């Protein structure tokens, strides 16, 4: 099963070309109303597709992925591209990484995507299956979520399946997407 993570052609390239600040993901980050895009830590980066969209729209993004193969694939895809000037991919455990930040280094937004969303496109579904196989069974994200809330200077954004309850209490507002919901926790 081959992964397709190209910035030039295929579903990711198409998604990046058509990305707008008014789409549901950037709306959850407040992009339509901001003059300066926020600094973001994507603490469950996977193949960094969401992180790439945020970087494309001007956010400065650090993406943390604990599975080295996934982080390497994402880093290779952006290598030498303009996107790579705003997106840095790191391998490691995000909870430990966030705990090591000084207050000055804290990002405005921490993003969590525990859901392996599958869009209707066959290639994206295949990519997500590979991603899920490499990542292994999902574990309890409660302590990463707590750490994210402690570190984020402005908000935590969590991607959820529309049928699932929020990851934790205290949702400030939710942005409904086509097949997902983004729960926003403001500080
Ligand atoms: C659903 S995928 C994210 C997909 C991603 N939003 C994208 O656009 O490609 C979730 C990822 O979070 C990673 N992950 C889970 N817990 C983590 C942790 N504590 N630190 C770093 N990565 C973690 C998993 O390895 C998995 O690759």
Short mmCIF file of C-alpha atoms and ligand atoms in Angstrom, two decimals:
data_model
loop_
_atom_site.label_atom_id
_atom_site.label_comp_id
_atom_site.label_asym_id
_atom_site.label_seq_id
_atom_site.Cartn_x
_atom_site.Cartn_y
_atom_site.Cartn_z
CA UNK A 1 0.00 0.00 0.00
CA UNK A 2 1.72 3.25 -1.13
CA UNK A 3 1.43 6.56 0.61
CA UNK A 4 1.03 9.63 -1.55
CA UNK A 5 2.26 12.75 0.20
CA UNK A 6 3.13 15.11 -2.62
CA UNK A 7 2.85 18.89 -2.62
CA UNK A 8 2.67 18.89 -6.43
CA UNK A 9 -0.13 16.45 -7.28
CA UNK A 10 -2.78 14.30 -5.62
CA UNK A 11 -5.24 14.99 -2.81
CA UNK A 12 -2.83 16.81 -0.48
CA UNK A 13 -1.68 19.20 -3.21
CA UNK A 14 -5.31 19.84 -4.11
CA UNK A 15 -6.23 20.45 -0.46
CA UNK A 16 -3.36 22.92 -0.06
CA UNK A 17 -4.25 24.77 -3.27
CA UNK A 18 -7.88 25.19 -2.23
CA UNK A 19 -7.21 26.02 1.47
CA UNK A 20 -9.03 29.17 2.64
CA UNK A 21 -9.06 30.95 6.01
CA UNK A 22 -12.83 30.48 6.09
CA UNK A 23 -12.57 26.64 6.05
CA UNK A 24 -13.55 24.94 9.31
CA UNK A 25 -9.99 24.03 10.49
CA UNK A 26 -8.58 27.60 10.17
CA UNK A 27 -11.83 29.03 11.60
CA UNK A 28 -11.22 27.03 14.77
CA UNK A 29 -7.83 28.79 15.00
CA UNK A 30 -9.50 32.19 14.56
CA UNK A 31 -7.67 32.85 11.27
CA UNK A 32 -10.40 34.87 9.50
CA UNK A 33 -10.32 37.56 12.20
CA UNK A 34 -6.59 37.78 12.93
CA UNK A 35 -4.07 40.12 11.40
CA UNK A 36 -1.13 37.94 12.46
CA UNK A 37 -1.47 34.15 12.18
CA UNK A 38 -0.78 32.35 15.48
CA UNK A 39 2.11 30.15 16.51
CA UNK A 40 0.90 26.55 16.66
CA UNK A 41 2.10 23.25 18.08
CA UNK A 42 0.42 20.31 16.34
CA UNK A 43 0.90 17.76 19.13
CA UNK A 44 -0.47 14.75 17.18
CA UNK A 45 0.99 15.49 13.78
CA UNK A 46 0.64 12.18 11.89
CA UNK A 47 1.45 12.93 8.26
CA UNK A 48 1.17 16.68 8.97
CA UNK A 49 -1.59 17.31 6.45
CA UNK A 50 -3.52 19.58 8.82
CA UNK A 51 -0.23 21.21 9.89
CA UNK A 52 0.60 21.88 6.24
CA UNK A 53 -2.76 23.58 5.68
CA UNK A 54 -2.17 25.81 8.72
CA UNK A 55 1.37 26.65 7.53
CA UNK A 56 0.06 27.36 4.03
CA UNK A 57 -2.33 29.90 5.58
CA UNK A 58 0.54 31.64 7.37
CA UNK A 59 0.76 29.97 10.81
CA UNK A 60 4.19 29.16 12.21
CA UNK A 61 3.76 25.47 13.05
CA UNK A 62 5.85 22.98 15.04
CA UNK A 63 4.53 19.48 14.40
CA UNK A 64 5.35 16.72 16.90
CA UNK A 65 4.92 13.07 15.89
CA UNK A 66 6.04 10.14 18.00
CA UNK A 67 6.28 7.63 15.12
CA UNK A 68 9.61 8.37 13.38
CA UNK A 69 8.48 6.94 9.99
CA UNK A 70 5.50 9.32 9.84
CA UNK A 71 7.56 12.34 10.90
CA UNK A 72 10.20 11.46 8.28
CA UNK A 73 7.61 11.15 5.51
CA UNK A 74 6.12 14.55 6.37
CA UNK A 75 9.55 16.19 6.67
CA UNK A 76 10.59 14.73 3.28
CA UNK A 77 7.41 16.05 1.64
CA UNK A 78 8.05 19.65 2.70
CA UNK A 79 11.83 19.56 2.31
CA UNK A 80 13.01 22.55 0.26
CA UNK A 81 9.47 23.91 -0.20
CA UNK A 82 8.15 27.32 0.81
CA UNK A 83 5.93 25.50 3.31
CA UNK A 84 9.06 24.25 5.04
CA UNK A 85 9.90 27.81 6.10
CA UNK A 86 6.81 27.86 8.36
CA UNK A 87 6.55 24.18 9.35
CA UNK A 88 9.06 22.29 11.46
CA UNK A 89 8.53 18.55 12.00
CA UNK A 90 9.94 16.96 15.16
CA UNK A 91 9.96 13.33 16.27
CA UNK A 92 9.07 12.75 19.89
CA UNK A 93 6.41 12.53 22.54
CA UNK A 94 4.41 15.73 22.51
CA UNK A 95 3.53 15.65 26.19
CA UNK A 96 7.20 15.57 27.18
CA UNK A 97 8.03 18.15 24.50
CA UNK A 98 5.32 20.58 25.70
CA UNK A 99 6.38 20.11 29.32
CA UNK A 100 9.91 21.21 28.37
CA UNK A 101 8.86 24.60 26.95
CA UNK A 102 9.62 27.80 28.85
CA UNK A 103 6.76 30.34 29.15
CA UNK A 104 8.41 32.43 26.38
CA UNK A 105 8.43 29.43 24.03
CA UNK A 106 4.78 28.54 24.64
CA UNK A 107 2.69 28.56 21.44
CA UNK A 108 -0.54 30.49 21.14
CA UNK A 109 -2.41 27.36 20.00
CA UNK A 110 -1.99 23.64 20.65
CA UNK A 111 -3.80 21.35 18.20
CA UNK A 112 -4.80 17.73 18.91
CA UNK A 113 -6.11 15.32 16.28
CA UNK A 114 -6.65 11.86 17.74
CA UNK A 115 -9.22 10.79 15.16
CA UNK A 116 -7.70 9.50 11.88
CA UNK A 117 -10.36 11.26 9.81
CA UNK A 118 -10.99 9.63 6.46
CA UNK A 119 -12.27 11.90 3.74
CA UNK A 120 -14.18 10.44 0.82
CA UNK A 121 -11.10 10.28 -1.40
CA UNK A 122 -9.72 6.74 -1.85
CA UNK A 123 -6.04 7.81 -1.62
CA UNK A 124 -6.63 9.72 1.63
CA UNK A 125 -8.42 6.67 3.09
CA UNK A 126 -5.43 4.48 2.13
CA UNK A 127 -2.99 6.99 3.65
CA UNK A 128 -4.95 7.02 6.89
CA UNK A 129 -4.95 3.20 7.05
CA UNK A 130 -1.15 3.20 6.70
CA UNK A 131 -0.90 5.97 9.28
CA UNK A 132 -3.11 4.07 11.73
CA UNK A 133 -1.14 0.85 11.23
CA UNK A 134 2.14 2.67 11.96
CA UNK A 135 0.76 4.64 14.90
CA UNK A 136 -0.72 1.57 16.61
CA UNK A 137 -3.81 1.57 18.78
CA UNK A 138 -4.80 5.01 20.08
CA UNK A 139 -4.02 5.52 23.74
CA UNK A 140 -5.59 7.70 26.36
CA UNK A 141 -5.04 11.31 25.35
CA UNK A 142 -6.23 12.74 28.70
CA UNK A 143 -2.79 13.67 30.02
CA UNK A 144 -1.65 15.16 26.68
CA UNK A 145 -4.86 17.21 26.62
CA UNK A 146 -4.22 18.45 30.18
CA UNK A 147 -0.65 19.39 29.24
CA UNK A 148 -1.87 21.19 26.10
CA UNK A 149 -4.32 23.26 28.17
CA UNK A 150 -1.57 24.20 30.58
CA UNK A 151 0.83 25.33 27.84
CA UNK A 152 -1.32 27.01 25.14
CA UNK A 153 -1.34 30.79 25.62
CA UNK A 154 -4.61 31.33 23.77
CA UNK A 155 -6.48 28.14 22.91
CA UNK A 156 -6.48 24.38 22.44
CA UNK A 157 -8.22 23.00 19.35
CA UNK A 158 -9.33 19.33 19.30
CA UNK A 159 -10.55 17.53 16.18
CA UNK A 160 -13.43 15.15 17.00
CA UNK A 161 -15.77 12.83 15.18
CA UNK A 162 -19.19 14.57 15.12
CA UNK A 163 -20.80 11.65 17.02
CA UNK A 164 -18.29 11.68 19.87
CA UNK A 165 -18.47 13.84 23.00
CA UNK A 166 -15.73 16.43 23.65
CA UNK A 167 -12.37 15.15 24.89
CA UNK A 168 -12.92 17.11 28.09
CA UNK A 169 -15.23 19.65 29.72
CA UNK A 170 -15.07 23.41 29.13
CA UNK A 171 -15.51 23.72 25.33
CA UNK A 172 -15.77 27.46 24.58
CA UNK A 173 -17.27 26.88 21.12
CA UNK A 174 -17.26 24.29 18.35
CA UNK A 175 -16.77 24.66 14.61
CA UNK A 176 -18.65 22.09 12.56
CA UNK A 177 -16.86 20.71 9.52
CA UNK A 178 -18.11 18.37 6.81
CA UNK A 179 -17.18 15.13 8.60
CA UNK A 180 -15.52 16.48 11.74
CA UNK A 181 -16.04 18.89 14.60
CA UNK A 182 -13.37 21.19 16.07
CA UNK A 183 -13.78 21.83 19.80
CA UNK A 184 -12.11 25.05 20.89
CA UNK A 185 -10.98 25.61 24.49
CA UNK A 186 -10.07 29.28 25.09
CA UNK A 187 -7.78 30.17 27.98
C1 LIG B 1 -4.95 10.93 13.64
S1 LIG B 1 -3.22 11.06 13.48
C2 LIG B 1 -3.05 12.78 13.04
C3 LIG B 1 -3.30 13.08 11.59
C4 LIG B 1 -2.87 14.47 11.21
N1 LIG B 1 -3.76 15.49 11.78
C5 LIG B 1 -2.71 14.68 9.74
O1 LIG B 1 -3.28 15.68 9.22
O2 LIG B 1 -2.01 13.90 9.07
C6 LIG B 1 -2.74 11.06 15.18
C7 LIG B 1 -1.22 10.95 15.36
O3 LIG B 1 -0.90 11.34 16.69
C8 LIG B 1 0.28 10.64 17.06
N2 LIG B 1 0.40 10.74 18.52
C9 LIG B 1 -0.43 10.23 19.46
N3 LIG B 1 -0.02 10.55 20.70
C10 LIG B 1 1.12 11.29 20.55
C11 LIG B 1 2.03 11.92 21.45
N4 LIG B 1 1.85 11.86 22.78
N5 LIG B 1 3.08 12.61 20.94
C12 LIG B 1 3.29 12.69 19.60
N6 LIG B 1 2.46 12.10 18.69
C13 LIG B 1 1.40 11.43 19.15
C14 LIG B 1 0.03 9.24 16.52
O4 LIG B 1 1.27 8.55 16.35
C15 LIG B 1 -0.66 9.55 15.18
O5 LIG B 1 0.27 9.54 14.13
#
